[in-house]
Amino acid sequence: MAYENILVEKKGAVGVITLNRPKVYNALSMALIAEVGQAVNAFEQDAEVGCLLIQGSEKVFAAGADIPEMASKDFPELFAMNFPYVQGDGWEVLESRRKPMLAAVSGMALGGGCELAMACDFILASDTARFGQPEVKLATMPGAGGTQRLTRAIGKAKAMEMCLTGRMMDASEAERSGLVSRILPVEELFTEALATAQTIAEQSRPVTALIKDAVDQAYETSLNAGMRFERHAFQSSFAFEDRSEGMQAFVEKRAPTFKNR
């Protein structure tokens, strides 16, 4: 389908979504988020795609929500439409997808931009990346995970300070705090992010889905419940043809050929 606010392409087994509203620093309009959701849905259903990558430009990932679009709305309207989780829109889709998804962040990832990056399974950042939840400066607050995912990623003290003051966190602090997995020179970010996504896409698809589910459980359950989930998921992997192929290939000292079943 045609998209107006994002660029969508397949690179091998990776589905790439590039935010593309450069004149407004990739501000997240309702239309853009809806298009992201549509693209994610399409890639979820594409058997050739094993991993998704969301990125912006070298200068900016996304500077936040589209404030002019939001400014005229009132509480009854937002409540009725469950904004920003409009039924079937991008935020809802992002939280229900099964394929691994990573974000490549360069420049600003503020407000909704930071929330979009955190909705991915992990973040690779350039050395120019800046993260923040500055909604308090507009007399509002994060509404798509900024108080929840940020707290789980970096802890209560830092998340509380950032949300209450609007302070930005640079890439180095974000890595130290656990918000991003790695920092790369800006000129290497998108190449390395694609290579990382391709590495994930080359693995057995049912196994990467199991791993993703198990890691996500660590956020939602006690250690004992999480360990039980992990153990049962590990046991279930022995039902896959790919598990047998992977171990046999190891024994035979050759590269495995996965069939994703």
Tab-separated table of C-alpha atoms in Angstrom:
chain	number	residue	atom	x	y	z
A	1	MET	CA	0.000	0.000	0.000
A	2	ALA	CA	1.003	3.655	-0.341
A	3	TYR	CA	2.294	5.436	2.761
A	4	GLU	CA	2.527	9.196	3.218
A	5	ASN	CA	4.429	9.460	6.514
A	6	ILE	CA	6.792	6.489	6.487
A	7	LEU	CA	9.012	4.601	4.067
A	8	VAL	CA	8.594	0.832	3.994
A	9	GLU	CA	10.853	-1.737	2.371
A	10	LYS	CA	12.111	-5.284	2.718
A	11	LYS	CA	15.834	-5.845	2.907
A	12	GLY	CA	16.296	-9.587	2.741
A	13	ALA	CA	14.324	-11.050	5.636
A	14	VAL	CA	14.099	-7.697	7.464
A	15	GLY	CA	11.116	-5.367	7.278
A	16	VAL	CA	12.345	-1.763	7.543
A	17	ILE	CA	10.072	1.119	8.577
A	18	THR	CA	11.583	4.613	8.300
A	19	LEU	CA	9.765	7.572	9.853
A	20	ASN	CA	9.543	10.225	7.150
A	21	ARG	CA	8.184	13.624	8.195
A	22	PRO	CA	11.478	15.548	8.057
A	23	LYS	CA	9.912	19.036	8.008
A	24	VAL	CA	8.417	18.457	11.481
A	25	TYR	CA	11.245	16.307	12.880
A	26	ASN	CA	9.226	13.113	12.386
A	27	ALA	CA	6.496	14.296	14.766
A	28	LEU	CA	4.165	11.406	15.491
A	29	SER	CA	0.813	12.332	14.032
A	30	MET	CA	-2.130	9.974	14.334
A	31	ALA	CA	-1.729	9.195	10.636
A	32	LEU	CA	1.954	8.308	11.047
A	33	ILE	CA	1.304	5.980	13.986
A	34	ALA	CA	-1.560	4.345	12.090
A	35	GLU	CA	0.745	3.777	9.116
A	36	VAL	CA	3.394	2.262	11.369
A	37	GLY	CA	0.746	-0.127	12.666
A	38	GLN	CA	-0.335	-1.038	9.152
A	39	ALA	CA	3.250	-1.702	8.088
A	40	VAL	CA	3.944	-3.781	11.190
A	41	ASN	CA	0.796	-5.811	10.536
A	42	ALA	CA	1.854	-6.408	6.939
A	43	PHE	CA	5.312	-7.569	7.979
A	44	GLU	CA	3.831	-9.780	10.723
A	45	GLN	CA	1.863	-11.609	8.038
A	46	ASP	CA	4.771	-11.803	5.578
A	47	ALA	CA	6.406	-15.229	5.824
A	48	GLU	CA	9.604	-13.868	4.259
A	49	VAL	CA	10.167	-11.398	7.121
A	50	GLY	CA	11.783	-12.566	10.353
A	51	CYS	CA	12.596	-9.267	12.088
A	52	LEU	CA	11.449	-5.642	11.957
A	53	LEU	CA	13.523	-2.456	12.181
A	54	ILE	CA	12.132	1.010	12.940
A	55	GLN	CA	14.381	3.999	12.303
A	56	GLY	CA	14.362	7.731	11.657
A	57	SER	CA	17.083	9.834	10.079
A	58	GLU	CA	20.604	10.588	11.272
A	59	LYS	CA	19.350	13.924	12.655
A	60	VAL	CA	16.201	12.795	14.443
A	61	PHE	CA	14.321	9.636	15.322
A	62	ALA	CA	11.122	11.435	16.373
A	63	ALA	CA	10.890	14.708	18.277
A	64	GLY	CA	7.587	13.773	19.910
A	65	ALA	CA	3.874	13.923	19.271
A	66	ASP	CA	2.299	16.221	16.699
A	67	ILE	CA	1.394	18.988	19.160
A	68	PRO	CA	-0.599	21.201	16.731
A	69	GLU	CA	-2.783	18.182	15.968
A	70	MET	CA	-3.257	17.423	19.645
A	71	ALA	CA	-3.652	20.947	21.043
A	72	SER	CA	-7.352	21.394	20.275
A	73	LYS	CA	-8.502	18.078	21.738
A	74	ASP	CA	-10.292	17.866	25.086
A	75	PHE	CA	-10.837	15.167	27.688
A	76	PRO	CA	-14.210	13.818	26.443
A	77	GLU	CA	-12.783	13.404	22.937
A	78	LEU	CA	-9.574	11.695	24.099
A	79	PHE	CA	-11.463	9.447	26.509
A	80	ALA	CA	-14.033	8.425	23.908
A	81	MET	CA	-11.381	7.473	21.356
A	82	ASN	CA	-9.036	5.990	23.997
A	83	PHE	CA	-6.272	8.218	22.626
A	84	PRO	CA	-3.436	7.493	21.952
A	85	TYR	CA	-4.503	3.822	21.887
A	86	VAL	CA	-7.151	4.277	19.224
A	87	GLN	CA	-8.687	0.900	18.415
A	88	GLY	CA	-6.569	-0.880	15.840
A	89	ASP	CA	-3.932	1.856	15.566
A	90	GLY	CA	-0.160	1.615	15.684
A	91	TRP	CA	0.387	1.611	19.440
A	92	GLU	CA	-1.978	-1.319	19.915
A	93	VAL	CA	-0.358	-3.241	17.073
A	94	LEU	CA	3.147	-2.605	18.399
A	95	GLU	CA	2.249	-4.198	21.706
A	96	SER	CA	0.730	-7.329	20.154
A	97	ARG	CA	3.264	-8.233	17.443
A	98	ARG	CA	5.215	-11.494	17.764
A	99	LYS	CA	8.201	-10.923	15.507
A	100	PRO	CA	11.254	-9.285	17.092
A	101	MET	CA	11.555	-5.560	16.438
A	102	LEU	CA	14.415	-3.189	17.153
A	103	ALA	CA	14.739	0.570	16.977
A	104	ALA	CA	17.714	2.442	15.528
A	105	VAL	CA	17.784	5.846	17.215
A	106	SER	CA	19.910	8.782	16.093
A	107	GLY	CA	19.328	12.320	17.271
A	108	MET	CA	16.242	13.158	19.319
A	109	ALA	CA	13.805	10.537	20.594
A	110	LEU	CA	11.536	12.654	22.758
A	111	GLY	CA	8.047	12.167	24.139
A	112	GLY	CA	6.194	9.830	21.810
A	113	GLY	CA	9.461	9.238	19.953
A	114	CYS	CA	11.049	7.845	23.091
A	115	GLU	CA	7.896	5.802	23.734
A	116	LEU	CA	7.948	4.402	20.199
A	117	ALA	CA	11.586	3.341	20.572
A	118	MET	CA	10.844	1.727	23.947
A	119	ALA	CA	7.917	-0.192	22.438
A	120	CYS	CA	10.494	-2.092	20.368
A	121	ASP	CA	12.289	-5.090	21.833
A	122	PHE	CA	15.584	-3.233	22.120
A	123	ILE	CA	17.269	-0.038	20.983
A	124	LEU	CA	20.540	0.573	19.154
A	125	ALA	CA	21.592	4.208	19.486
A	126	SER	CA	24.034	6.475	17.720
A	127	ASP	CA	26.424	8.581	19.754
A	128	THR	CA	24.208	11.593	18.956
A	129	ALA	CA	21.020	10.070	20.392
A	130	ARG	CA	19.011	11.947	23.042
A	131	PHE	CA	16.084	10.488	24.959
A	132	GLY	CA	13.476	12.274	27.028
A	133	GLN	CA	9.871	12.630	28.186
A	134	PRO	CA	9.345	16.412	28.183
A	135	GLU	CA	5.515	16.341	28.315
A	136	VAL	CA	5.515	18.031	31.732
A	137	LYS	CA	6.682	21.226	30.023
A	138	LEU	CA	3.392	21.248	28.117
A	139	ALA	CA	1.393	20.668	31.320
A	140	THR	CA	0.609	17.070	30.388
A	141	MET	CA	2.315	13.709	30.847
A	142	PRO	CA	3.458	10.656	28.874
A	143	GLY	CA	0.561	8.581	27.586
A	144	ALA	CA	2.070	5.722	25.563
A	145	GLY	CA	4.452	4.088	28.032
A	146	GLY	CA	6.745	6.897	29.136
A	147	THR	CA	6.059	6.469	32.847
A	148	GLN	CA	5.897	2.679	32.611
A	149	ARG	CA	8.503	1.351	30.182
A	150	LEU	CA	11.032	4.020	31.108
A	151	THR	CA	10.715	3.142	34.804
A	152	ARG	CA	11.176	-0.547	34.059
A	153	ALA	CA	14.193	0.192	31.871
A	154	ILE	CA	16.150	2.664	33.995
A	155	GLY	CA	14.598	2.520	37.481
A	156	LYS	CA	12.273	4.754	39.460
A	157	ALA	CA	14.699	7.521	40.420
A	158	LYS	CA	15.915	8.383	36.935
A	159	ALA	CA	12.499	7.907	35.329
A	160	MET	CA	10.838	10.107	37.943
A	161	GLU	CA	13.430	12.849	37.463
A	162	MET	CA	13.155	12.763	33.676
A	163	CYS	CA	9.356	12.798	33.646
A	164	LEU	CA	9.086	15.543	36.287
A	165	THR	CA	11.763	17.838	34.843
A	166	GLY	CA	11.811	16.995	31.142
A	167	ARG	CA	15.569	16.434	31.296
A	168	MET	CA	17.087	14.642	28.305
A	169	MET	CA	19.399	11.644	28.618
A	170	ASP	CA	22.292	11.316	26.196
A	171	ALA	CA	23.343	8.047	24.579
A	172	SER	CA	26.110	7.322	27.073
A	173	GLU	CA	23.807	7.685	30.076
A	174	ALA	CA	21.093	5.715	28.279
A	175	GLU	CA	23.471	2.804	27.775
A	176	ARG	CA	24.709	2.915	31.376
A	177	SER	CA	21.125	3.011	32.597
A	178	GLY	CA	19.966	0.070	30.490
A	179	LEU	CA	17.706	1.959	28.086
A	180	VAL	CA	19.772	1.070	25.006
A	181	SER	CA	21.723	-2.074	24.251
A	182	ARG	CA	24.619	-0.507	22.328
A	183	ILE	CA	25.997	2.835	21.118
A	184	LEU	CA	27.447	3.147	17.634
A	185	PRO	CA	29.041	5.989	15.677
A	186	VAL	CA	26.274	7.772	13.812
A	187	GLU	CA	27.724	6.809	10.429
A	188	GLU	CA	27.584	3.100	11.400
A	189	LEU	CA	24.210	2.961	13.147
A	190	PHE	CA	21.859	2.034	10.331
A	191	THR	CA	24.255	-0.463	8.748
A	192	GLU	CA	24.818	-2.216	12.067
A	193	ALA	CA	21.109	-2.104	12.990
A	194	LEU	CA	20.222	-3.795	9.695
A	195	ALA	CA	22.958	-6.391	10.203
A	196	THR	CA	21.660	-7.104	13.711
A	197	ALA	CA	18.101	-7.463	12.419
A	198	GLN	CA	19.343	-9.785	9.665
A	199	THR	CA	21.121	-11.945	12.254
A	200	ILE	CA	17.862	-12.291	14.191
A	201	ALA	CA	15.872	-12.979	11.022
A	202	GLU	CA	18.231	-15.854	10.142
A	203	GLN	CA	17.347	-17.748	13.317
A	204	SER	CA	14.444	-20.166	13.697
A	205	ARG	CA	11.282	-18.000	13.762
A	206	PRO	CA	9.358	-20.054	16.345
A	207	VAL	CA	12.398	-20.019	18.632
A	208	THR	CA	12.868	-16.240	18.423
A	209	ALA	CA	9.161	-15.878	19.248
A	210	LEU	CA	9.619	-18.112	22.306
A	211	ILE	CA	12.661	-16.146	23.460
A	212	LYS	CA	10.834	-12.837	23.018
A	213	ASP	CA	7.865	-14.113	25.038
A	214	ALA	CA	10.134	-15.411	27.792
A	215	VAL	CA	12.109	-12.172	28.155
A	216	ASP	CA	8.857	-10.185	28.193
A	217	GLN	CA	7.604	-12.407	31.021
A	218	ALA	CA	10.447	-11.139	33.193
A	219	TYR	CA	8.675	-7.747	33.238
A	220	GLU	CA	5.272	-9.150	34.114
A	221	THR	CA	5.764	-11.956	36.624
A	222	SER	CA	7.654	-13.029	39.726
A	223	LEU	CA	11.000	-14.779	39.354
A	224	ASN	CA	9.479	-18.169	40.198
A	225	ALA	CA	6.667	-17.765	37.664
A	226	GLY	CA	9.119	-16.490	35.073
A	227	MET	CA	11.445	-19.444	35.627
A	228	ARG	CA	8.544	-21.856	35.144
A	229	PHE	CA	7.572	-20.076	31.921
A	230	GLU	CA	11.154	-20.240	30.667
A	231	ARG	CA	11.520	-23.921	31.538
A	232	HIS	CA	8.294	-24.856	29.746
A	233	ALA	CA	9.251	-22.749	26.725
A	234	PHE	CA	12.659	-24.452	26.624
A	235	GLN	CA	11.016	-27.869	26.777
A	236	SER	CA	8.578	-26.941	24.011
A	237	SER	CA	11.460	-25.983	21.706
A	238	PHE	CA	12.248	-29.700	21.496
A	239	ALA	CA	9.064	-30.135	19.459
A	240	PHE	CA	10.556	-28.043	16.632
A	241	GLU	CA	12.261	-29.551	13.616
A	242	ASP	CA	14.611	-26.557	13.740
A	243	ARG	CA	15.845	-27.525	17.215
A	244	SER	CA	16.805	-30.983	15.938
A	245	GLU	CA	18.471	-29.445	12.860
A	246	GLY	CA	20.348	-26.869	14.934
A	247	MET	CA	21.839	-29.428	17.297
A	248	GLN	CA	22.632	-31.905	14.509
A	249	ALA	CA	24.353	-29.152	12.538
A	250	PHE	CA	26.442	-28.319	15.610
A	251	VAL	CA	27.483	-31.961	15.996
A	252	GLU	CA	28.335	-32.158	12.290
A	253	LYS	CA	30.190	-28.825	12.371
A	254	ARG	CA	28.116	-27.195	9.623
A	255	ALA	CA	25.718	-24.267	9.314
A	256	PRO	CA	22.094	-25.182	10.134
A	257	THR	CA	19.276	-24.919	7.605
A	258	PHE	CA	16.180	-23.782	9.467
A	259	LYS	CA	12.682	-24.353	8.063
A	260	ASN	CA	10.890	-22.276	10.725
A	261	ARG	CA	8.947	-25.224	12.079
